[in-house]
PDB file of N, CA and C in Angstrom:
ATOM      1  N   MET A   1     -17.802  41.889  12.648  1.00 54.00           N
ATOM      2  CA  MET A   1     -16.493  41.427  13.049  1.00 54.00           C
ATOM      3  C   MET A   1     -15.668  41.222  11.772  1.00 54.00           C
ATOM      4  N   SER A   2     -14.480  41.758  11.751  1.00 61.00           N
ATOM      5  CA  SER A   2     -13.625  41.640  10.569  1.00 61.00           C
ATOM      6  C   SER A   2     -12.962  40.266  10.518  1.00 61.00           C
ATOM      7  N   THR A   3     -12.357  39.999   9.392  1.00 64.00           N
ATOM      8  CA  THR A   3     -11.680  38.711   9.218  1.00 64.00           C
ATOM      9  C   THR A   3     -10.510  38.574  10.175  1.00 64.00           C
ATOM     10  N   ALA A   4      -9.780  39.649  10.405  1.00 63.00           N
ATOM     11  CA  ALA A   4      -8.639  39.599  11.328  1.00 63.00           C
ATOM     12  C   ALA A   4      -9.101  39.327  12.753  1.00 63.00           C
ATOM     13  N   GLU A   5     -10.209  39.958  13.158  1.00 61.00           N
ATOM     14  CA  GLU A   5     -10.726  39.724  14.503  1.00 61.00           C
ATOM     15  C   GLU A   5     -11.248  38.297  14.649  1.00 61.00           C
ATOM     16  N   LEU A   6     -11.897  37.793  13.584  1.00 57.00           N
ATOM     17  CA  LEU A   6     -12.402  36.426  13.625  1.00 57.00           C
ATOM     18  C   LEU A   6     -11.237  35.440  13.725  1.00 57.00           C
ATOM     19  N   GLY A   7     -10.161  35.688  12.962  1.00 60.00           N
ATOM     20  CA  GLY A   7      -8.982  34.829  13.037  1.00 60.00           C
ATOM     21  C   GLY A   7      -8.341  34.886  14.404  1.00 60.00           C
ATOM     22  N   ALA A   8      -8.284  36.075  15.015  1.00 60.00           N
ATOM     23  CA  ALA A   8      -7.703  36.208  16.350  1.00 60.00           C
ATOM     24  C   ALA A   8      -8.561  35.501  17.389  1.00 60.00           C
ATOM     25  N   ALA A   9      -9.862  35.533  17.208  1.00 55.00           N
ATOM     26  CA  ALA A   9     -10.753  34.875  18.158  1.00 55.00           C
ATOM     27  C   ALA A   9     -10.640  33.354  18.059  1.00 55.00           C
ATOM     28  N   ARG A  10     -10.378  32.852  16.845  1.00 57.00           N
ATOM     29  CA  ARG A  10     -10.270  31.399  16.662  1.00 57.00           C
ATOM     30  C   ARG A  10      -8.936  30.874  17.154  1.00 57.00           C
ATOM     31  N   ARG A  11      -7.949  31.731  17.259  1.00 57.00           N
ATOM     32  CA  ARG A  11      -6.630  31.297  17.721  1.00 57.00           C
ATOM     33  C   ARG A  11      -6.532  31.417  19.237  1.00 57.00           C
ATOM     34  N   ALA A  12      -7.391  30.731  19.910  1.00 53.00           N
ATOM     35  CA  ALA A  12      -7.402  30.778  21.369  1.00 53.00           C
ATOM     36  C   ALA A  12      -6.151  30.092  21.899  1.00 53.00           C
ATOM     37  N   GLY A  13      -5.329  30.848  22.586  1.00 63.00           N
ATOM     38  CA  GLY A  13      -4.109  30.278  23.139  1.00 63.00           C
ATOM     39  C   GLY A  13      -3.052  29.994  22.091  1.00 63.00           C
ATOM     40  N   GLY A  14      -3.097  30.644  20.930  1.00 70.00           N
ATOM     41  CA  GLY A  14      -2.104  30.449  19.897  1.00 70.00           C
ATOM     42  C   GLY A  14      -2.371  29.249  19.002  1.00 70.00           C
ATOM     43  N   VAL A  15      -3.518  28.607  19.130  1.00 73.00           N
ATOM     44  CA  VAL A  15      -3.844  27.437  18.324  1.00 73.00           C
ATOM     45  C   VAL A  15      -5.053  27.767  17.464  1.00 73.00           C
ATOM     46  N   ASP A  16      -4.917  27.547  16.177  1.00 83.00           N
ATOM     47  CA  ASP A  16      -6.045  27.748  15.269  1.00 83.00           C
ATOM     48  C   ASP A  16      -6.957  26.521  15.398  1.00 83.00           C
ATOM     49  N   VAL A  17      -8.116  26.728  15.970  1.00 86.00           N
ATOM     50  CA  VAL A  17      -9.017  25.624  16.298  1.00 86.00           C
ATOM     51  C   VAL A  17      -9.516  24.934  15.031  1.00 86.00           C
ATOM     52  N   GLY A  18      -9.821  25.702  14.004  1.00 88.00           N
ATOM     53  CA  GLY A  18     -10.312  25.103  12.759  1.00 88.00           C
ATOM     54  C   GLY A  18      -9.265  24.222  12.102  1.00 88.00           C
ATOM     55  N   LEU A  19      -8.032  24.700  12.059  1.00 89.00           N
ATOM     56  CA  LEU A  19      -6.951  23.903  11.486  1.00 89.00           C
ATOM     57  C   LEU A  19      -6.707  22.647  12.304  1.00 89.00           C
ATOM     58  N   ARG A  20      -6.745  22.791  13.604  1.00 90.00           N
ATOM     59  CA  ARG A  20      -6.537  21.636  14.471  1.00 90.00           C
ATOM     60  C   ARG A  20      -7.609  20.582  14.241  1.00 90.00           C
ATOM     61  N   ASP A  21      -8.867  20.996  14.154  1.00 93.00           N
ATOM     62  CA  ASP A  21      -9.964  20.054  13.907  1.00 93.00           C
ATOM     63  C   ASP A  21      -9.801  19.361  12.554  1.00 93.00           C
ATOM     64  N   HIS A  22      -9.385  20.126  11.550  1.00 93.00           N
ATOM     65  CA  HIS A  22      -9.176  19.550  10.223  1.00 93.00           C
ATOM     66  C   HIS A  22      -8.068  18.502  10.249  1.00 93.00           C
ATOM     67  N   MET A  23      -6.967  18.813  10.900  1.00 94.00           N
ATOM     68  CA  MET A  23      -5.834  17.881  10.941  1.00 94.00           C
ATOM     69  C   MET A  23      -6.155  16.639  11.760  1.00 94.00           C
ATOM     70  N   VAL A  24      -6.888  16.800  12.844  1.00 95.00           N
ATOM     71  CA  VAL A  24      -7.297  15.640  13.637  1.00 95.00           C
ATOM     72  C   VAL A  24      -8.164  14.720  12.784  1.00 95.00           C
ATOM     73  N   GLY A  25      -9.071  15.289  12.004  1.00 94.00           N
ATOM     74  CA  GLY A  25      -9.906  14.485  11.116  1.00 94.00           C
ATOM     75  C   GLY A  25      -9.099  13.787  10.034  1.00 94.00           C
ATOM     76  N   ALA A  26      -8.127  14.499   9.462  1.00 95.00           N
ATOM     77  CA  ALA A  26      -7.288  13.899   8.419  1.00 95.00           C
ATOM     78  C   ALA A  26      -6.455  12.752   8.979  1.00 95.00           C
ATOM     79  N   TYR A  27      -5.863  12.945  10.148  1.00 97.00           N
ATOM     80  CA  TYR A  27      -5.072  11.877  10.754  1.00 97.00           C
ATOM     81  C   TYR A  27      -5.940  10.690  11.153  1.00 97.00           C
ATOM     82  N   ALA A  28      -7.173  10.934  11.531  1.00 97.00           N
ATOM     83  CA  ALA A  28      -8.084   9.843  11.869  1.00 97.00           C
ATOM     84  C   ALA A  28      -8.387   9.007  10.630  1.00 97.00           C
ATOM     85  N   ILE A  29      -8.627   9.658   9.504  1.00 96.00           N
ATOM     86  CA  ILE A  29      -8.905   8.926   8.266  1.00 96.00           C
ATOM     87  C   ILE A  29      -7.693   8.108   7.844  1.00 96.00           C
ATOM     88  N   VAL A  30      -6.497   8.676   7.959  1.00 96.00           N
ATOM     89  CA  VAL A  30      -5.280   7.943   7.615  1.00 96.00           C
ATOM     90  C   VAL A  30      -5.091   6.747   8.556  1.00 96.00           C
ATOM     91  N   GLY A  31      -5.360   6.943   9.828  1.00 97.00           N
ATOM     92  CA  GLY A  31      -5.254   5.849  10.789  1.00 97.00           C
ATOM     93  C   GLY A  31      -6.233   4.727  10.479  1.00 97.00           C
ATOM     94  N   TYR A  32      -7.474   5.080  10.128  1.00 97.00           N
ATOM     95  CA  TYR A  32      -8.455   4.062   9.762  1.00 97.00           C
ATOM     96  C   TYR A  32      -8.032   3.349   8.473  1.00 97.00           C
ATOM     97  N   GLY A  33      -7.401   4.079   7.565  1.00 97.00           N
ATOM     98  CA  GLY A  33      -6.894   3.457   6.347  1.00 97.00           C
ATOM     99  C   GLY A  33      -5.808   2.437   6.642  1.00 97.00           C
ATOM    100  N   LEU A  34      -4.927   2.750   7.595  1.00 97.00           N
ATOM    101  CA  LEU A  34      -3.894   1.793   7.992  1.00 97.00           C
ATOM    102  C   LEU A  34      -4.507   0.550   8.626  1.00 97.00           C
ATOM    103  N   VAL A  35      -5.541   0.753   9.415  1.00 97.00           N
ATOM    104  CA  VAL A  35      -6.231  -0.389  10.022  1.00 97.00           C
ATOM    105  C   VAL A  35      -6.896  -1.241   8.941  1.00 97.00           C
ATOM    106  N   ALA A  36      -7.505  -0.598   7.934  1.00 97.00           N
ATOM    107  CA  ALA A  36      -8.135  -1.349   6.840  1.00 97.00           C
ATOM    108  C   ALA A  36      -7.093  -2.131   6.046  1.00 97.00           C
ATOM    109  N   THR A  37      -5.924  -1.525   5.810  1.00 96.00           N
ATOM    110  CA  THR A  37      -4.854  -2.216   5.094  1.00 96.00           C
ATOM    111  C   THR A  37      -4.350  -3.408   5.895  1.00 96.00           C
ATOM    112  N   ALA A  38      -4.143  -3.227   7.186  1.00 95.00           N
ATOM    113  CA  ALA A  38      -3.682  -4.325   8.036  1.00 95.00           C
ATOM    114  C   ALA A  38      -4.716  -5.434   8.100  1.00 95.00           C
ATOM    115  N   ALA A  39      -5.983  -5.090   8.192  1.00 96.00           N
ATOM    116  CA  ALA A  39      -7.043  -6.100   8.237  1.00 96.00           C
ATOM    117  C   ALA A  39      -7.106  -6.879   6.924  1.00 96.00           C
ATOM    118  N   ALA A  40      -6.955  -6.181   5.800  1.00 95.00           N
ATOM    119  CA  ALA A  40      -6.969  -6.870   4.505  1.00 95.00           C
ATOM    120  C   ALA A  40      -5.751  -7.772   4.359  1.00 95.00           C
ATOM    121  N   ALA A  41      -4.592  -7.334   4.845  1.00 93.00           N
ATOM    122  CA  ALA A  41      -3.387  -8.172   4.781  1.00 93.00           C
ATOM    123  C   ALA A  41      -3.544  -9.409   5.654  1.00 93.00           C
ATOM    124  N   TRP A  42      -4.067  -9.222   6.837  1.00 93.00           N
ATOM    125  CA  TRP A  42      -4.265 -10.364   7.734  1.00 93.00           C
ATOM    126  C   TRP A  42      -5.291 -11.338   7.166  1.00 93.00           C
ATOM    127  N   ALA A  43      -6.396 -10.794   6.641  1.00 93.00           N
ATOM    128  CA  ALA A  43      -7.438 -11.655   6.078  1.00 93.00           C
ATOM    129  C   ALA A  43      -6.909 -12.418   4.867  1.00 93.00           C
ATOM    130  N   THR A  44      -6.065 -11.796   4.081  1.00 91.00           N
ATOM    131  CA  THR A  44      -5.490 -12.479   2.919  1.00 91.00           C
ATOM    132  C   THR A  44      -4.539 -13.585   3.350  1.00 91.00           C
ATOM    133  N   SER A  45      -3.680 -13.290   4.319  1.00 89.00           N
ATOM    134  CA  SER A  45      -2.691 -14.287   4.726  1.00 89.00           C
ATOM    135  C   SER A  45      -3.311 -15.434   5.521  1.00 89.00           C
ATOM    136  N   ALA A  46      -4.447 -15.205   6.147  1.00 88.00           N
ATOM    137  CA  ALA A  46      -5.080 -16.229   6.969  1.00 88.00           C
ATOM    138  C   ALA A  46      -6.179 -16.982   6.223  1.00 88.00           C
ATOM    139  N   SER A  47      -6.271 -16.793   4.912  1.00 88.00           N
ATOM    140  CA  SER A  47      -7.342 -17.433   4.155  1.00 88.00           C
ATOM    141  C   SER A  47      -6.764 -18.279   3.021  1.00 88.00           C
ATOM    142  N   PRO A  48      -7.602 -19.084   2.395  1.00 89.00           N
ATOM    143  CA  PRO A  48      -7.135 -19.874   1.243  1.00 89.00           C
ATOM    144  C   PRO A  48      -6.773 -19.012   0.031  1.00 89.00           C
ATOM    145  N   LEU A  49      -7.069 -17.726   0.080  1.00 86.00           N
ATOM    146  CA  LEU A  49      -6.684 -16.828  -1.013  1.00 86.00           C
ATOM    147  C   LEU A  49      -5.171 -16.807  -1.205  1.00 86.00           C
ATOM    148  N   MET A  50      -4.435 -17.048  -0.133  1.00 87.00           N
ATOM    149  CA  MET A  50      -2.973 -17.063  -0.238  1.00 87.00           C
ATOM    150  C   MET A  50      -2.499 -18.196  -1.144  1.00 87.00           C
ATOM    151  N   ASP A  51      -3.248 -19.318  -1.181  1.00 84.00           N
ATOM    152  CA  ASP A  51      -2.891 -20.421  -2.075  1.00 84.00           C
ATOM    153  C   ASP A  51      -3.132 -20.058  -3.533  1.00 84.00           C
ATOM    154  N   VAL A  52      -4.094 -19.157  -3.776  1.00 85.00           N
ATOM    155  CA  VAL A  52      -4.356 -18.699  -5.136  1.00 85.00           C
ATOM    156  C   VAL A  52      -3.279 -17.702  -5.580  1.00 85.00           C
ATOM    157  N   ILE A  53      -2.744 -16.943  -4.643  1.00 87.00           N
ATOM    158  CA  ILE A  53      -1.749 -15.920  -4.959  1.00 87.00           C
ATOM    159  C   ILE A  53      -0.358 -16.522  -5.136  1.00 87.00           C
ATOM    160  N   VAL A  54      -0.004 -17.469  -4.273  1.00 87.00           N
ATOM    161  CA  VAL A  54       1.349 -18.022  -4.270  1.00 87.00           C
ATOM    162  C   VAL A  54       1.279 -19.532  -4.456  1.00 87.00           C
ATOM    163  N   GLU A  55       2.090 -20.025  -5.371  1.00 85.00           N
ATOM    164  CA  GLU A  55       2.256 -21.461  -5.566  1.00 85.00           C
ATOM    165  C   GLU A  55       3.677 -21.830  -5.158  1.00 85.00           C
ATOM    166  N   PRO A  56       3.983 -23.105  -5.041  1.00 84.00           N
ATOM    167  CA  PRO A  56       5.347 -23.481  -4.641  1.00 84.00           C
ATOM    168  C   PRO A  56       6.442 -22.973  -5.579  1.00 84.00           C
ATOM    169  N   ASP A  57       6.112 -22.801  -6.864  1.00 86.00           N
ATOM    170  CA  ASP A  57       7.134 -22.333  -7.801  1.00 86.00           C
ATOM    171  C   ASP A  57       7.122 -20.825  -8.030  1.00 86.00           C
ATOM    172  N   GLY A  58       6.317 -20.081  -7.309  1.00 84.00           N
ATOM    173  CA  GLY A  58       6.340 -18.630  -7.424  1.00 84.00           C
ATOM    174  C   GLY A  58       4.967 -17.995  -7.332  1.00 84.00           C
ATOM    175  N   VAL A  59       4.925 -16.751  -7.727  1.00 86.00           N
ATOM    176  CA  VAL A  59       3.693 -15.961  -7.655  1.00 86.00           C
ATOM    177  C   VAL A  59       2.861 -16.232  -8.902  1.00 86.00           C
ATOM    178  N   THR A  60       1.563 -16.391  -8.725  1.00 89.00           N
ATOM    179  CA  THR A  60       0.661 -16.637  -9.848  1.00 89.00           C
ATOM    180  C   THR A  60       0.296 -15.323 -10.521  1.00 89.00           C
ATOM    181  N   GLY A  61      -0.446 -15.427 -11.599  1.00 89.00           N
ATOM    182  CA  GLY A  61      -0.915 -14.228 -12.289  1.00 89.00           C
ATOM    183  C   GLY A  61      -1.837 -13.393 -11.416  1.00 89.00           C
ATOM    184  N   THR A  62      -2.659 -14.067 -10.632  1.00 88.00           N
ATOM    185  CA  THR A  62      -3.531 -13.353  -9.690  1.00 88.00           C
ATOM    186  C   THR A  62      -2.710 -12.602  -8.651  1.00 88.00           C
ATOM    187  N   GLY A  63      -1.627 -13.210  -8.203  1.00 88.00           N
ATOM    188  CA  GLY A  63      -0.750 -12.543  -7.242  1.00 88.00           C
ATOM    189  C   GLY A  63      -0.128 -11.286  -7.817  1.00 88.00           C
ATOM    190  N   TRP A  64       0.341 -11.378  -9.073  1.00 91.00           N
ATOM    191  CA  TRP A  64       0.911 -10.192  -9.704  1.00 91.00           C
ATOM    192  C   TRP A  64      -0.145  -9.103  -9.893  1.00 91.00           C
ATOM    193  N   ALA A  65      -1.353  -9.517 -10.254  1.00 91.00           N
ATOM    194  CA  ALA A  65      -2.432  -8.538 -10.422  1.00 91.00           C
ATOM    195  C   ALA A  65      -2.744  -7.842  -9.100  1.00 91.00           C
ATOM    196  N   LEU A  66      -2.795  -8.603  -8.006  1.00 89.00           N
ATOM    197  CA  LEU A  66      -3.057  -7.989  -6.700  1.00 89.00           C
ATOM    198  C   LEU A  66      -1.888  -7.125  -6.237  1.00 89.00           C
ATOM    199  N   LEU A  67      -0.689  -7.497  -6.625  1.00 90.00           N
ATOM    200  CA  LEU A  67       0.479  -6.727  -6.221  1.00 90.00           C
ATOM    201  C   LEU A  67       0.523  -5.369  -6.921  1.00 90.00           C
ATOM    202  N   PHE A  68       0.138  -5.333  -8.188  1.00 93.00           N
ATOM    203  CA  PHE A  68       0.207  -4.087  -8.948  1.00 93.00           C
ATOM    204  C   PHE A  68      -1.120  -3.344  -9.052  1.00 93.00           C
ATOM    205  N   ALA A  69      -2.182  -3.862  -8.459  1.00 93.00           N
ATOM    206  CA  ALA A  69      -3.486  -3.191  -8.505  1.00 93.00           C
ATOM    207  C   ALA A  69      -3.464  -1.802  -7.868  1.00 93.00           C
ATOM    208  N   PRO A  70      -2.793  -1.588  -6.722  1.00 93.00           N
ATOM    209  CA  PRO A  70      -2.759  -0.223  -6.178  1.00 93.00           C
ATOM    210  C   PRO A  70      -2.049   0.770  -7.101  1.00 93.00           C
ATOM    211  N   LEU A  71      -1.002   0.331  -7.777  1.00 94.00           N
ATOM    212  CA  LEU A  71      -0.312   1.206  -8.728  1.00 94.00           C
ATOM    213  C   LEU A  71      -1.227   1.573  -9.887  1.00 94.00           C
ATOM    214  N   ALA A  72      -1.953   0.597 -10.405  1.00 93.00           N
ATOM    215  CA  ALA A  72      -2.896   0.867 -11.485  1.00 93.00           C
ATOM    216  C   ALA A  72      -3.989   1.831 -11.036  1.00 93.00           C
ATOM    217  N   LEU A  73      -4.432   1.674  -9.810  1.00 93.00           N
ATOM    218  CA  LEU A  73      -5.458   2.573  -9.273  1.00 93.00           C
ATOM    219  C   LEU A  73      -4.925   4.002  -9.148  1.00 93.00           C
ATOM    220  N   LEU A  74      -3.682   4.150  -8.706  1.00 92.00           N
ATOM    221  CA  LEU A  74      -3.091   5.480  -8.611  1.00 92.00           C
ATOM    222  C   LEU A  74      -2.897   6.119  -9.976  1.00 92.00           C
ATOM    223  N   LEU A  75      -2.493   5.328 -10.968  1.00 93.00           N
ATOM    224  CA  LEU A  75      -2.362   5.867 -12.320  1.00 93.00           C
ATOM    225  C   LEU A  75      -3.716   6.282 -12.871  1.00 93.00           C
ATOM    226  N   PHE A  76      -4.732   5.491 -12.620  1.00 90.00           N
ATOM    227  CA  PHE A  76      -6.081   5.864 -13.030  1.00 90.00           C
ATOM    228  C   PHE A  76      -6.497   7.178 -12.379  1.00 90.00           C
ATOM    229  N   ALA A  77      -6.214   7.311 -11.097  1.00 89.00           N
ATOM    230  CA  ALA A  77      -6.602   8.533 -10.379  1.00 89.00           C
ATOM    231  C   ALA A  77      -5.825   9.745 -10.891  1.00 89.00           C
ATOM    232  N   ALA A  78      -4.586   9.534 -11.318  1.00 88.00           N
ATOM    233  CA  ALA A  78      -3.784  10.651 -11.801  1.00 88.00           C
ATOM    234  C   ALA A  78      -4.274  11.157 -13.152  1.00 88.00           C
ATOM    235  N   PHE A  79      -4.716  10.263 -14.012  1.00 89.00           N
ATOM    236  CA  PHE A  79      -5.101  10.667 -15.361  1.00 89.00           C
ATOM    237  C   PHE A  79      -6.592  10.891 -15.521  1.00 89.00           C
ATOM    238  N   ALA A  80      -7.400  10.320 -14.672  1.00 84.00           N
ATOM    239  CA  ALA A  80      -8.846  10.528 -14.711  1.00 84.00           C
ATOM    240  C   ALA A  80      -9.289  10.940 -13.317  1.00 84.00           C
ATOM    241  N   ALA A  81      -8.815  12.085 -12.883  1.00 78.00           N
ATOM    242  CA  ALA A  81      -9.029  12.538 -11.506  1.00 78.00           C
ATOM    243  C   ALA A  81     -10.519  12.634 -11.184  1.00 78.00           C
ATOM    244  N   PRO A  82     -10.947  11.941 -10.123  1.00 78.00           N
ATOM    245  CA  PRO A  82     -12.349  12.048  -9.709  1.00 78.00           C
ATOM    246  C   PRO A  82     -12.661  13.469  -9.256  1.00 78.00           C
ATOM    247  N   ARG A  83     -13.834  13.922  -9.566  1.00 82.00           N
ATOM    248  CA  ARG A  83     -14.204  15.305  -9.279  1.00 82.00           C
ATOM    249  C   ARG A  83     -15.005  15.475  -7.988  1.00 82.00           C
ATOM    250  N   SER A  84     -15.596  14.410  -7.504  1.00 89.00           N
ATOM    251  CA  SER A  84     -16.463  14.560  -6.335  1.00 89.00           C
ATOM    252  C   SER A  84     -15.784  14.010  -5.079  1.00 89.00           C
ATOM    253  N   LEU A  85     -16.259  14.468  -3.947  1.00 89.00           N
ATOM    254  CA  LEU A  85     -15.736  14.010  -2.668  1.00 89.00           C
ATOM    255  C   LEU A  85     -16.017  12.522  -2.451  1.00 89.00           C
ATOM    256  N   ALA A  86     -17.192  12.074  -2.840  1.00 91.00           N
ATOM    257  CA  ALA A  86     -17.539  10.660  -2.679  1.00 91.00           C
ATOM    258  C   ALA A  86     -16.622   9.780  -3.531  1.00 91.00           C
ATOM    259  N   ALA A  87     -16.290  10.228  -4.732  1.00 89.00           N
ATOM    260  CA  ALA A  87     -15.399   9.452  -5.596  1.00 89.00           C
ATOM    261  C   ALA A  87     -13.990   9.403  -5.007  1.00 89.00           C
ATOM    262  N   MET A  88     -13.536  10.493  -4.433  1.00 89.00           N
ATOM    263  CA  MET A  88     -12.204  10.505  -3.818  1.00 89.00           C
ATOM    264  C   MET A  88     -12.168   9.602  -2.587  1.00 89.00           C
ATOM    265  N   ARG A  89     -13.229   9.623  -1.808  1.00 92.00           N
ATOM    266  CA  ARG A  89     -13.275   8.750  -0.627  1.00 92.00           C
ATOM    267  C   ARG A  89     -13.278   7.280  -1.027  1.00 92.00           C
ATOM    268  N   SER A  90     -14.071   6.934  -2.023  1.00 92.00           N
ATOM    269  CA  SER A  90     -14.106   5.534  -2.454  1.00 92.00           C
ATOM    270  C   SER A  90     -12.771   5.123  -3.064  1.00 92.00           C
ATOM    271  N   LEU A  91     -12.108   6.031  -3.756  1.00 92.00           N
ATOM    272  CA  LEU A  91     -10.781   5.753  -4.301  1.00 92.00           C
ATOM    273  C   LEU A  91      -9.782   5.507  -3.178  1.00 92.00           C
ATOM    274  N   TYR A  92      -9.828   6.304  -2.128  1.00 93.00           N
ATOM    275  CA  TYR A  92      -8.919   6.135  -0.994  1.00 93.00           C
ATOM    276  C   TYR A  92      -9.131   4.791  -0.304  1.00 93.00           C
ATOM    277  N   TRP A  93     -10.385   4.443  -0.017  1.00 96.00           N
ATOM    278  CA  TRP A  93     -10.660   3.199   0.689  1.00 96.00           C
ATOM    279  C   TRP A  93     -10.358   1.988  -0.186  1.00 96.00           C
ATOM    280  N   THR A  94     -10.598   2.107  -1.487  1.00 95.00           N
ATOM    281  CA  THR A  94     -10.239   1.010  -2.394  1.00 95.00           C
ATOM    282  C   THR A  94      -8.731   0.815  -2.407  1.00 95.00           C
ATOM    283  N   PHE A  95      -7.984   1.912  -2.462  1.00 95.00           N
ATOM    284  CA  PHE A  95      -6.525   1.828  -2.439  1.00 95.00           C
ATOM    285  C   PHE A  95      -6.039   1.209  -1.129  1.00 95.00           C
ATOM    286  N   ALA A  96      -6.609   1.640  -0.023  1.00 95.00           N
ATOM    287  CA  ALA A  96      -6.181   1.124   1.281  1.00 95.00           C
ATOM    288  C   ALA A  96      -6.419  -0.376   1.390  1.00 95.00           C
ATOM    289  N   VAL A  97      -7.554  -0.849   0.903  1.00 95.00           N
ATOM    290  CA  VAL A  97      -7.857  -2.278   0.989  1.00 95.00           C
ATOM    291  C   VAL A  97      -7.031  -3.079  -0.015  1.00 95.00           C
ATOM    292  N   LEU A  98      -6.764  -2.512  -1.202  1.00 94.00           N
ATOM    293  CA  LEU A  98      -5.948  -3.229  -2.187  1.00 94.00           C
ATOM    294  C   LEU A  98      -4.488  -3.349  -1.767  1.00 94.00           C
ATOM    295  N   GLN A  99      -4.031  -2.485  -0.913  1.00 94.00           N
ATOM    296  CA  GLN A  99      -2.661  -2.593  -0.412  1.00 94.00           C
ATOM    297  C   GLN A  99      -2.479  -3.845   0.436  1.00 94.00           C
ATOM    298  N   GLY A 100      -3.522  -4.307   1.097  1.00 93.00           N
ATOM    299  CA  GLY A 100      -3.444  -5.441   2.010  1.00 93.00           C
ATOM    300  C   GLY A 100      -2.933  -6.727   1.385  1.00 93.00           C
ATOM    301  N   PRO A 101      -3.562  -7.220   0.299  1.00 91.00           N
ATOM    302  CA  PRO A 101      -3.060  -8.457  -0.300  1.00 91.00           C
ATOM    303  C   PRO A 101      -1.622  -8.342  -0.816  1.00 91.00           C
ATOM    304  N   GLY A 102      -1.256  -7.192  -1.344  1.00 88.00           N
ATOM    305  CA  GLY A 102       0.123  -7.008  -1.791  1.00 88.00           C
ATOM    306  C   GLY A 102       1.111  -7.058  -0.644  1.00 88.00           C
ATOM    307  N   LEU A 103       0.738  -6.446   0.467  1.00 90.00           N
ATOM    308  CA  LEU A 103       1.611  -6.501   1.641  1.00 90.00           C
ATOM    309  C   LEU A 103       1.665  -7.904   2.231  1.00 90.00           C
ATOM    310  N   ALA A 104       0.547  -8.616   2.195  1.00 90.00           N
ATOM    311  CA  ALA A 104       0.537  -9.993   2.686  1.00 90.00           C
ATOM    312  C   ALA A 104       1.460 -10.860   1.836  1.00 90.00           C
ATOM    313  N   LEU A 105       1.459 -10.627   0.542  1.00 87.00           N
ATOM    314  CA  LEU A 105       2.339 -11.375  -0.359  1.00 87.00           C
ATOM    315  C   LEU A 105       3.804 -11.089  -0.064  1.00 87.00           C
ATOM    316  N   LEU A 106       4.128  -9.819   0.102  1.00 85.00           N
ATOM    317  CA  LEU A 106       5.520  -9.454   0.391  1.00 85.00           C
ATOM    318  C   LEU A 106       5.959  -9.949   1.759  1.00 85.00           C
ATOM    319  N   LEU A 107       5.090  -9.848   2.739  1.00 85.00           N
ATOM    320  CA  LEU A 107       5.458 -10.315   4.074  1.00 85.00           C
ATOM    321  C   LEU A 107       5.602 -11.828   4.135  1.00 85.00           C
ATOM    322  N   SER A 108       4.807 -12.554   3.367  1.00 83.00           N
ATOM    323  CA  SER A 108       4.943 -14.012   3.369  1.00 83.00           C
ATOM    324  C   SER A 108       6.237 -14.442   2.681  1.00 83.00           C
ATOM    325  N   ALA A 109       6.711 -13.658   1.757  1.00 78.00           N
ATOM    326  CA  ALA A 109       7.960 -13.991   1.076  1.00 78.00           C
ATOM    327  C   ALA A 109       9.171 -13.790   1.978  1.00 78.00           C
ATOM    328  N   TYR A 110       9.089 -12.840   2.907  1.00 80.00           N
ATOM    329  CA  TYR A 110      10.243 -12.515   3.746  1.00 80.00           C
ATOM    330  C   TYR A 110      10.082 -12.915   5.201  1.00 80.00           C
ATOM    331  N   ALA A 111       8.974 -13.564   5.536  1.00 72.00           N
ATOM    332  CA  ALA A 111       8.770 -13.950   6.940  1.00 72.00           C
ATOM    333  C   ALA A 111       9.002 -15.430   7.142  1.00 72.00           C
TER     334      ALA A 111
END
């Protein structure tokens, strides 16, 4: 079977099944990342960690570190790009969870 015939067979009804499966998986991972970020934000805002991040006179050093940690992680990833799939996955999940405390800090300031 040639490549063209294989591609035509996979496009049952005008839909490329392989591409569809890939995109469904990618959107699922992004959705789980959003859930992890929301859970980390909720856990931060509902715990005594919020007292460590914010004081009555402003944001503490720990708060600033948590706020800029995702940016530092992205800069690290840009200049020292991980080569393996496991490293990229751990980088993604670390970024998703680190976004939570920063979002909790911003939401507490404006809520």
